[in-house]
Amino acid sequence: MTSDQDNIKTRAAIIGCTGYTGYHLVDLLLRHPAAELTYLASHRDVLPDLRDEFPALLGRLDADVAQTRPIDFDAIAEEADVAFLGLPHKAAMAYVPQLLDAGLRVIDLSADYRLTDQALYEKVYDVEHDDPANLSDAVYGIPELFRKDLPGATLVANPGCYPTAAALAIAPLLSHSLVKTDRIVINAASGITGAGKSPKANLHFPEANQGYHAYGAIGGHRHQPEIGQTLSRIAGHAVEPLFVPHLLPVDRGILETIYLEPSDPDVTEEDLIDAFVDAYSDEPFVRLRESPPNIKHVVGTNFCDLSVRLATVGETKTVVVFAAEDNMIKGASGQAIQNMNAVFELDETLGLL
Ligand SMILES: NC(=O)c1ccc[n+]([C@@H]2O[C@H](COP(=O)([O-])OP(=O)(O)OC[C@H]3O[C@@H](n4cnc5c(N)ncnc54)[C@H](OP(=O)(O)O)[C@@H]3O)[C@@H](O)[C@H]2O)c1
């Protein structure tokens, strides 16, 4: 392991660099003062120069790094301390055991190690888990909630984009026992990059542009059990939220509006705000806002903006929490870099502010 104190940089490899999260990992690592991008790996037969895939990298990425190389575990381990995987689920777990055996720290942006229950993973993703042995070693990487697990971790399961915003938005209410846990409704919307780079008919510009709709099986989205797992861990008992995602025709950004029932009918808005201040006043990447946040103000950043309100309609009080983040930064690559910083015991904000 290296540290910035003696000026030795943490060396990073990326597998899946030609995708959206891969691009953002490259972009962030190039700005990182204590990390160095050393190995870009691709599974393609004809290995691309990443500057041809992403012309925005022209002039920023040296030719020897920009030329992608095969996924050769020993070569990666020789040149890197940490490997980021920006791969689809199922593809990631095909590489993780060899990367760990080669001595690398691994930060996996896919869903393969996020759910601790193998049977649940197999049901939700409808595939067999090929690497159950490493499931129990994976650390779920939301530093604001589970920071103590990260220093020295060998395998980090980087959370999903929607689950990150939902967990940060709901955690303070659960840890302060301010809400009931039997009816939590998460209404969420994501920009189109959330679906990755591969073209899909429903994401084609004329289909998506100027539209707005819910998608997937209502109450059956893959992120719902992941959110439930985190909320259950914080609450100390099973919590199953309802999660309804929508496709928002913008490039990037997630907004979630979350409805909860107060556990005490006399709760005040001040009590709610106090819980959020208590949880996040020292967190560099969580900003508490008075007004409901706007995705415009978080896009391109590693911030998650939160706002909590108590709405009273007739006799009924509802806790409403708003969360906004960039799906590809705090929802993916930015959080992955934050996790890398925590694993290598660097200042968590390095490369991200
Ligand atoms: N996009 C988001 O906002 C977001 C947020 C949070 C988490 N995630 C998760 O992060 C992961 C990557 O997402 P993404 O949006 O970056 O996806 P993407 O744009 O579709 O990119 C996928 C990458 O994986 C590579 N790949 C595909 N199959 C592979 C295989 N069998 N072996 C090696 N490489 C393979 C692709 O290479 P080619 O270009 O050669 O096909 C590409 O580089 C996914 O698991 C996703 O669920 C995404």
Coordinates of C-alpha atoms and ligand atoms in Angstrom, one line a residue:
M1 CA 0.0 0.0 0.0
T2 CA 1.2 3.5 -0.7
S3 CA 0.4 6.8 0.8
D4 CA 0.6 10.4 -0.4
Q5 CA 2.9 11.3 2.6
D6 CA 6.0 9.9 1.0
N7 CA 4.8 11.0 -2.5
I8 CA 4.3 7.5 -3.8
K9 CA 1.1 7.4 -5.7
T10 CA -1.5 4.7 -5.5
R11 CA -1.4 3.0 -9.0
A12 CA -4.8 2.3 -10.5
A13 CA -6.0 0.0 -13.3
I14 CA -9.5 0.0 -14.9
I15 CA -11.2 -2.9 -16.5
G16 CA -14.3 -1.6 -18.5
C17 CA -12.7 1.7 -19.3
T18 CA -14.7 2.1 -22.6
G19 CA -18.0 2.5 -20.7
Y20 CA -19.5 5.5 -19.0
T21 CA -18.3 4.8 -15.5
G22 CA -14.9 3.8 -16.9
Y23 CA -14.6 7.2 -18.6
H24 CA -15.4 9.0 -15.4
L25 CA -12.9 6.9 -13.4
V26 CA -10.2 7.9 -16.0
D27 CA -11.3 11.6 -15.8
L28 CA -11.2 11.6 -12.0
L29 CA -7.9 9.7 -11.6
L30 CA -6.2 12.1 -14.0
R31 CA -7.0 14.9 -11.6
H32 CA -6.1 12.9 -8.5
P33 CA -2.9 14.2 -6.7
A34 CA -2.1 10.9 -4.9
A35 CA -3.1 8.3 -7.6
E36 CA -1.7 7.4 -11.0
L37 CA -3.6 5.7 -13.8
T38 CA -1.3 2.9 -15.0
Y39 CA -3.3 0.2 -16.8
L40 CA -6.4 0.4 -19.0
A41 CA -7.7 -3.0 -19.8
S42 CA -10.2 -4.1 -22.5
H43 CA -11.8 -7.4 -23.5
R44 CA -12.0 -6.4 -27.2
D45 CA -10.2 -8.4 -29.8
V46 CA -9.0 -5.1 -31.4
L47 CA -7.7 -3.1 -28.4
P48 CA -8.8 0.5 -28.6
D49 CA -6.9 3.7 -27.8
L50 CA -9.2 5.3 -25.2
R51 CA -8.7 8.7 -26.8
D52 CA -10.5 7.4 -29.9
E53 CA -13.4 6.3 -27.7
F54 CA -13.5 9.5 -25.7
P55 CA -12.0 12.4 -27.6
A56 CA -12.3 14.6 -24.5
L57 CA -9.3 12.7 -23.2
L58 CA -7.1 14.0 -26.1
G59 CA -4.2 16.0 -24.6
R60 CA -4.9 14.6 -21.1
L61 CA -4.0 10.9 -21.4
D62 CA -0.5 9.8 -22.5
A63 CA -0.3 7.5 -25.5
D64 CA 1.2 4.6 -23.5
V65 CA -1.6 4.6 -21.0
A66 CA -4.4 5.5 -23.5
Q67 CA -3.6 2.3 -25.5
T68 CA -5.7 -0.3 -23.8
R69 CA -4.2 -3.7 -23.1
P70 CA -5.5 -7.2 -22.5
I71 CA -7.1 -8.3 -19.2
D72 CA -3.9 -10.0 -18.0
F73 CA -4.1 -10.4 -14.2
D74 CA -0.4 -10.7 -13.5
A75 CA 0.5 -7.7 -15.7
I76 CA -2.2 -5.6 -14.0
A77 CA -0.9 -6.7 -10.6
E78 CA 2.6 -5.7 -11.5
E79 CA 1.6 -2.2 -12.6
A80 CA -1.3 -1.4 -10.2
D81 CA -2.3 -1.5 -6.5
V82 CA -6.0 -1.3 -7.2
A83 CA -8.3 -2.4 -10.0
F84 CA -11.6 -0.7 -10.7
L85 CA -14.2 -2.7 -12.5
G86 CA -16.7 -0.7 -14.6
L87 CA -18.4 -3.9 -16.0
P88 CA -21.9 -5.3 -16.3
H89 CA -23.0 -7.6 -13.5
K90 CA -21.9 -11.2 -14.0
A91 CA -18.9 -10.0 -16.1
A92 CA -17.3 -8.5 -12.9
M93 CA -17.4 -11.7 -10.8
A94 CA -15.6 -13.5 -13.6
Y95 CA -12.5 -11.4 -12.9
V96 CA -12.6 -10.6 -9.2
P97 CA -11.1 -13.8 -7.8
Q98 CA -8.1 -13.7 -10.1
L99 CA -7.5 -10.0 -9.3
L100 CA -7.7 -10.7 -5.6
D101 CA -5.4 -13.7 -6.0
A102 CA -2.9 -11.5 -7.8
G103 CA -2.8 -9.3 -4.8
L104 CA -4.8 -6.3 -6.0
R105 CA -7.4 -4.3 -4.1
V106 CA -10.6 -4.4 -6.1
I107 CA -13.4 -1.8 -6.3
D108 CA -16.3 -3.3 -8.3
L109 CA -18.9 -0.9 -9.6
S110 CA -21.2 -3.6 -10.7
A111 CA -23.9 -5.2 -8.6
D112 CA -22.0 -8.6 -8.2
Y113 CA -20.9 -8.1 -4.6
R114 CA -23.5 -5.7 -3.3
L115 CA -26.1 -8.1 -2.0
T116 CA -24.7 -10.2 0.9
D117 CA -27.3 -13.0 0.4
Q118 CA -26.3 -15.2 -2.6
A119 CA -29.8 -16.6 -3.1
L120 CA -31.3 -13.1 -3.2
Y121 CA -28.6 -12.0 -5.7
E122 CA -29.4 -15.0 -7.9
K123 CA -33.1 -14.3 -7.7
V124 CA -32.8 -10.5 -8.4
Y125 CA -30.3 -10.8 -11.2
D126 CA -31.5 -14.1 -12.6
V127 CA -27.9 -15.5 -12.9
E128 CA -25.8 -17.9 -10.8
H129 CA -23.2 -16.3 -8.5
D130 CA -19.8 -17.7 -9.6
D131 CA -17.9 -16.4 -6.7
P132 CA -19.8 -16.8 -3.5
A133 CA -16.6 -17.3 -1.5
N134 CA -15.8 -13.6 -1.8
L135 CA -19.3 -12.3 -1.1
S136 CA -18.8 -12.2 2.6
D137 CA -15.5 -10.3 2.3
A138 CA -16.9 -7.5 0.2
V139 CA -17.3 -4.2 1.9
Y140 CA -20.3 -2.1 0.9
G141 CA -18.8 1.2 0.1
I142 CA -20.9 4.2 1.2
P143 CA -18.2 5.9 3.3
E144 CA -20.7 8.3 5.1
L145 CA -22.5 5.3 6.5
F146 CA -19.9 2.4 6.7
R147 CA -16.6 4.2 6.8
K148 CA -15.0 2.0 9.5
D149 CA -15.2 -1.0 7.1
L150 CA -13.1 0.6 4.4
P151 CA -9.4 1.1 5.5
G152 CA -7.4 -1.9 4.2
A153 CA -10.5 -3.6 2.5
T154 CA -9.5 -5.9 -0.3
L155 CA -12.9 -5.9 -2.1
V156 CA -15.3 -3.0 -2.2
A157 CA -18.8 -3.4 -3.6
N158 CA -19.4 0.1 -4.9
P159 CA -23.1 0.8 -4.4
G160 CA -25.7 1.4 -7.1
C161 CA -26.6 5.0 -8.1
Y162 CA -30.2 5.0 -6.8
P163 CA -29.3 3.1 -3.6
T164 CA -26.6 5.6 -2.7
A165 CA -29.0 8.6 -2.8
A166 CA -31.8 6.6 -1.0
A167 CA -29.5 5.3 1.7
L168 CA -28.0 8.8 2.5
A169 CA -31.5 10.3 2.5
I170 CA -33.1 7.8 4.8
A171 CA -30.2 6.8 7.2
P172 CA -30.4 9.7 9.6
L173 CA -34.2 9.1 10.1
L174 CA -33.6 5.5 10.9
S175 CA -30.7 5.9 13.1
H176 CA -32.6 8.5 15.2
S177 CA -35.8 6.3 15.1
L178 CA -37.8 9.2 13.6
V179 CA -39.8 7.3 11.1
K180 CA -41.9 4.1 10.9
T181 CA -40.2 1.5 8.7
D182 CA -43.3 -0.4 7.2
R183 CA -44.1 2.2 4.5
I184 CA -41.2 4.0 2.8
V185 CA -41.9 5.2 -0.7
I186 CA -39.0 6.2 -2.9
N187 CA -39.9 8.1 -6.1
A188 CA -36.8 8.4 -8.2
A189 CA -35.7 9.7 -11.6
S190 CA -32.4 9.2 -13.4
G191 CA -30.8 10.6 -16.5
I192 CA -30.2 8.3 -19.4
T193 CA -26.5 7.6 -18.8
G194 CA -27.7 5.5 -15.8
A195 CA -28.4 2.7 -18.3
G196 CA -24.8 2.6 -19.7
K197 CA -23.3 3.2 -23.1
S198 CA -24.8 0.4 -25.1
P199 CA -27.6 1.7 -27.4
K200 CA -31.1 0.5 -26.5
A201 CA -34.3 1.1 -28.5
N202 CA -36.2 2.9 -25.6
L203 CA -33.2 5.1 -25.0
H204 CA -32.9 6.2 -28.6
F205 CA -33.1 10.1 -28.7
P206 CA -36.6 10.4 -30.3
E207 CA -38.0 7.8 -27.9
A208 CA -36.6 9.3 -24.7
N209 CA -36.4 13.1 -25.5
Q210 CA -39.2 15.2 -24.0
G211 CA -40.8 12.1 -22.4
Y212 CA -41.0 11.1 -18.8
H213 CA -42.2 7.8 -17.5
A214 CA -41.8 5.2 -14.8
Y215 CA -40.1 2.0 -15.9
G216 CA -39.5 -1.6 -14.9
A217 CA -41.7 -3.8 -12.7
I218 CA -43.2 -1.4 -10.2
G219 CA -42.0 -2.7 -6.8
G220 CA -39.6 -5.1 -8.5
H221 CA -36.6 -3.0 -9.6
R222 CA -33.2 -4.6 -8.9
H223 CA -32.1 -1.7 -6.7
Q224 CA -35.0 -2.1 -4.3
P225 CA -33.5 -5.1 -2.4
E226 CA -30.1 -3.3 -2.3
I227 CA -31.8 -0.3 -0.7
G228 CA -33.7 -2.6 1.6
Q229 CA -30.4 -4.3 2.6
T230 CA -28.8 -1.0 3.7
L231 CA -31.9 0.3 5.5
S232 CA -32.3 -3.0 7.3
R233 CA -28.6 -2.9 8.4
I234 CA -29.1 0.7 9.8
A235 CA -32.5 0.0 11.4
G236 CA -31.4 -3.4 12.9
H237 CA -34.5 -5.2 11.5
A238 CA -35.9 -6.0 8.1
V239 CA -37.0 -2.9 6.1
E240 CA -38.5 -3.2 2.6
P241 CA -39.1 0.1 0.9
L242 CA -41.1 0.6 -2.3
F243 CA -38.9 2.0 -5.0
V244 CA -40.3 3.4 -8.3
P245 CA -37.7 4.7 -10.9
H246 CA -38.5 7.0 -13.8
L247 CA -36.5 7.8 -16.9
L248 CA -35.6 11.5 -17.1
P249 CA -34.5 12.7 -20.5
V250 CA -31.3 14.4 -19.4
D251 CA -27.8 13.1 -19.8
R252 CA -27.1 12.6 -16.1
G253 CA -28.4 13.2 -12.6
I254 CA -30.7 11.5 -10.1
L255 CA -33.5 13.1 -8.1
E256 CA -35.3 11.1 -5.4
T257 CA -38.3 12.2 -3.5
I258 CA -38.9 9.9 -0.5
Y259 CA -42.1 9.8 1.7
L260 CA -42.1 8.4 5.2
E261 CA -44.4 8.3 8.2
P262 CA -43.1 9.9 11.4
S263 CA -42.9 7.5 14.4
D264 CA -43.9 10.2 16.8
P265 CA -47.0 12.4 15.9
D266 CA -45.4 15.3 17.7
V267 CA -42.2 15.3 15.7
T268 CA -41.2 18.7 14.4
E269 CA -39.3 19.7 11.3
E270 CA -36.5 20.9 13.6
D271 CA -36.1 17.4 15.0
L272 CA -35.7 16.1 11.4
I273 CA -33.2 18.7 10.4
D274 CA -31.2 18.1 13.6
A275 CA -30.9 14.4 12.7
F276 CA -29.5 15.3 9.3
V277 CA -27.1 17.9 10.8
D278 CA -26.0 15.3 13.4
A279 CA -25.3 12.8 10.6
Y280 CA -23.7 14.9 8.0
S281 CA -22.3 18.2 9.3
D282 CA -18.8 16.9 9.0
E283 CA -19.3 15.1 5.7
P284 CA -17.6 16.8 2.8
F285 CA -19.8 15.2 0.1
V286 CA -23.3 15.6 1.7
R287 CA -24.8 19.1 1.5
L288 CA -27.9 19.9 3.5
R289 CA -30.1 22.3 1.6
E290 CA -33.1 24.3 2.7
S291 CA -34.7 24.2 -0.7
P292 CA -35.4 20.9 -2.5
P293 CA -32.2 20.1 -4.4
N294 CA -31.8 20.3 -8.2
I295 CA -29.8 17.9 -10.2
K296 CA -28.3 20.9 -12.1
H297 CA -26.4 21.8 -8.9
V298 CA -24.7 18.3 -8.4
V299 CA -24.0 17.2 -12.0
G300 CA -20.2 16.8 -12.5
T301 CA -19.6 16.7 -8.7
N302 CA -19.3 14.0 -6.0
F303 CA -22.0 15.8 -3.8
C304 CA -25.3 14.3 -2.7
D305 CA -27.6 17.2 -1.9
L306 CA -30.3 16.5 0.7
S307 CA -33.3 18.4 2.0
V308 CA -35.8 17.2 4.6
R309 CA -39.3 18.6 5.3
L310 CA -42.3 17.8 7.4
A311 CA -45.5 18.2 5.3
T312 CA -48.9 18.4 7.2
V313 CA -52.0 17.8 5.1
G314 CA -55.2 17.8 7.2
E315 CA -54.2 15.7 10.3
T316 CA -51.6 13.7 8.5
K317 CA -47.9 14.4 8.8
T318 CA -45.5 13.1 6.2
V319 CA -41.7 13.3 6.3
V320 CA -40.4 14.2 2.8
V321 CA -36.7 13.8 1.9
F322 CA -35.2 15.0 -1.4
A323 CA -31.9 13.7 -2.6
A324 CA -29.9 14.8 -5.7
E325 CA -26.6 13.4 -7.1
D326 CA -24.8 12.7 -10.3
N327 CA -25.4 9.0 -11.1
M328 CA -22.0 8.7 -12.6
I329 CA -20.0 10.5 -9.9
K330 CA -21.5 10.1 -6.3
G331 CA -23.6 7.3 -7.8
A332 CA -20.6 5.5 -9.3
S333 CA -17.1 6.6 -10.2
G334 CA -16.7 9.5 -7.7
Q335 CA -17.8 7.3 -4.9
A336 CA -15.4 4.6 -6.2
I337 CA -12.6 7.1 -5.9
Q338 CA -13.8 8.1 -2.4
N339 CA -13.7 4.4 -1.5
M340 CA -10.2 4.0 -2.9
N341 CA -9.1 7.0 -0.8
A342 CA -10.6 5.4 2.3
V343 CA -9.2 1.9 1.5
F344 CA -5.6 3.4 1.1
E345 CA -6.2 5.7 4.1
L346 CA -5.8 8.9 2.1
D347 CA -7.9 12.0 2.6
E348 CA -11.3 11.0 1.3
T349 CA -11.7 14.2 -0.7
L350 CA -8.5 13.8 -2.8
G351 CA -9.3 14.2 -6.5
L352 CA -13.0 14.9 -5.8
L353 CA -13.4 18.5 -4.7
Ligands
LIG1 N1 -24.0 4.3 -15.6 C1 -24.2 4.6 -14.3 O1 -24.7 5.7 -14.0 C2 -23.9 3.6 -13.3 C3 -24.1 4.0 -11.9 C4 -23.8 3.1 -10.9 C5 -23.4 1.8 -11.2 N2 -23.2 1.5 -12.5 C6 -22.8 0.1 -12.8 O2 -21.4 0.2 -13.3 C7 -21.2 -0.9 -14.2 C8 -20.7 -0.2 -15.5 O3 -21.7 0.7 -16.0 P1 -21.5 1.6 -17.2 O4 -22.7 2.5 -17.2 O5 -20.1 2.1 -17.3 O6 -21.7 0.5 -18.4 P2 -21.3 0.7 -20.0 O7 -21.2 2.1 -20.3 O8 -22.2 -0.2 -20.7 O9 -19.8 0.0 -20.0 C9 -19.6 -1.3 -19.8 C10 -18.1 -1.6 -19.9 O10 -17.9 -3.0 -19.7 C11 -17.1 -3.6 -20.8 N3 -17.5 -5.0 -20.9 C12 -18.7 -5.5 -21.1 N4 -18.7 -6.9 -21.0 C13 -17.4 -7.2 -20.6 C14 -16.7 -8.4 -20.4 N5 -17.3 -9.6 -20.4 N6 -15.4 -8.3 -20.1 C15 -14.7 -7.2 -20.0 N7 -15.3 -6.0 -20.3 C16 -16.6 -6.0 -20.6 C17 -17.5 -2.7 -22.0 O11 -16.6 -2.9 -23.0 P3 -16.9 -2.6 -24.5 O12 -17.0 -1.1 -24.7 O13 -15.8 -3.2 -25.2 O14 -18.2 -3.3 -24.8 C18 -17.5 -1.3 -21.3 O15 -16.2 -0.9 -21.2 C19 -22.5 -1.6 -14.4 O16 -22.5 -2.8 -13.6 C20 -23.5 -0.6 -13.9 O17 -24.7 -1.2 -13.4 C21 -23.5 2.3 -13.5

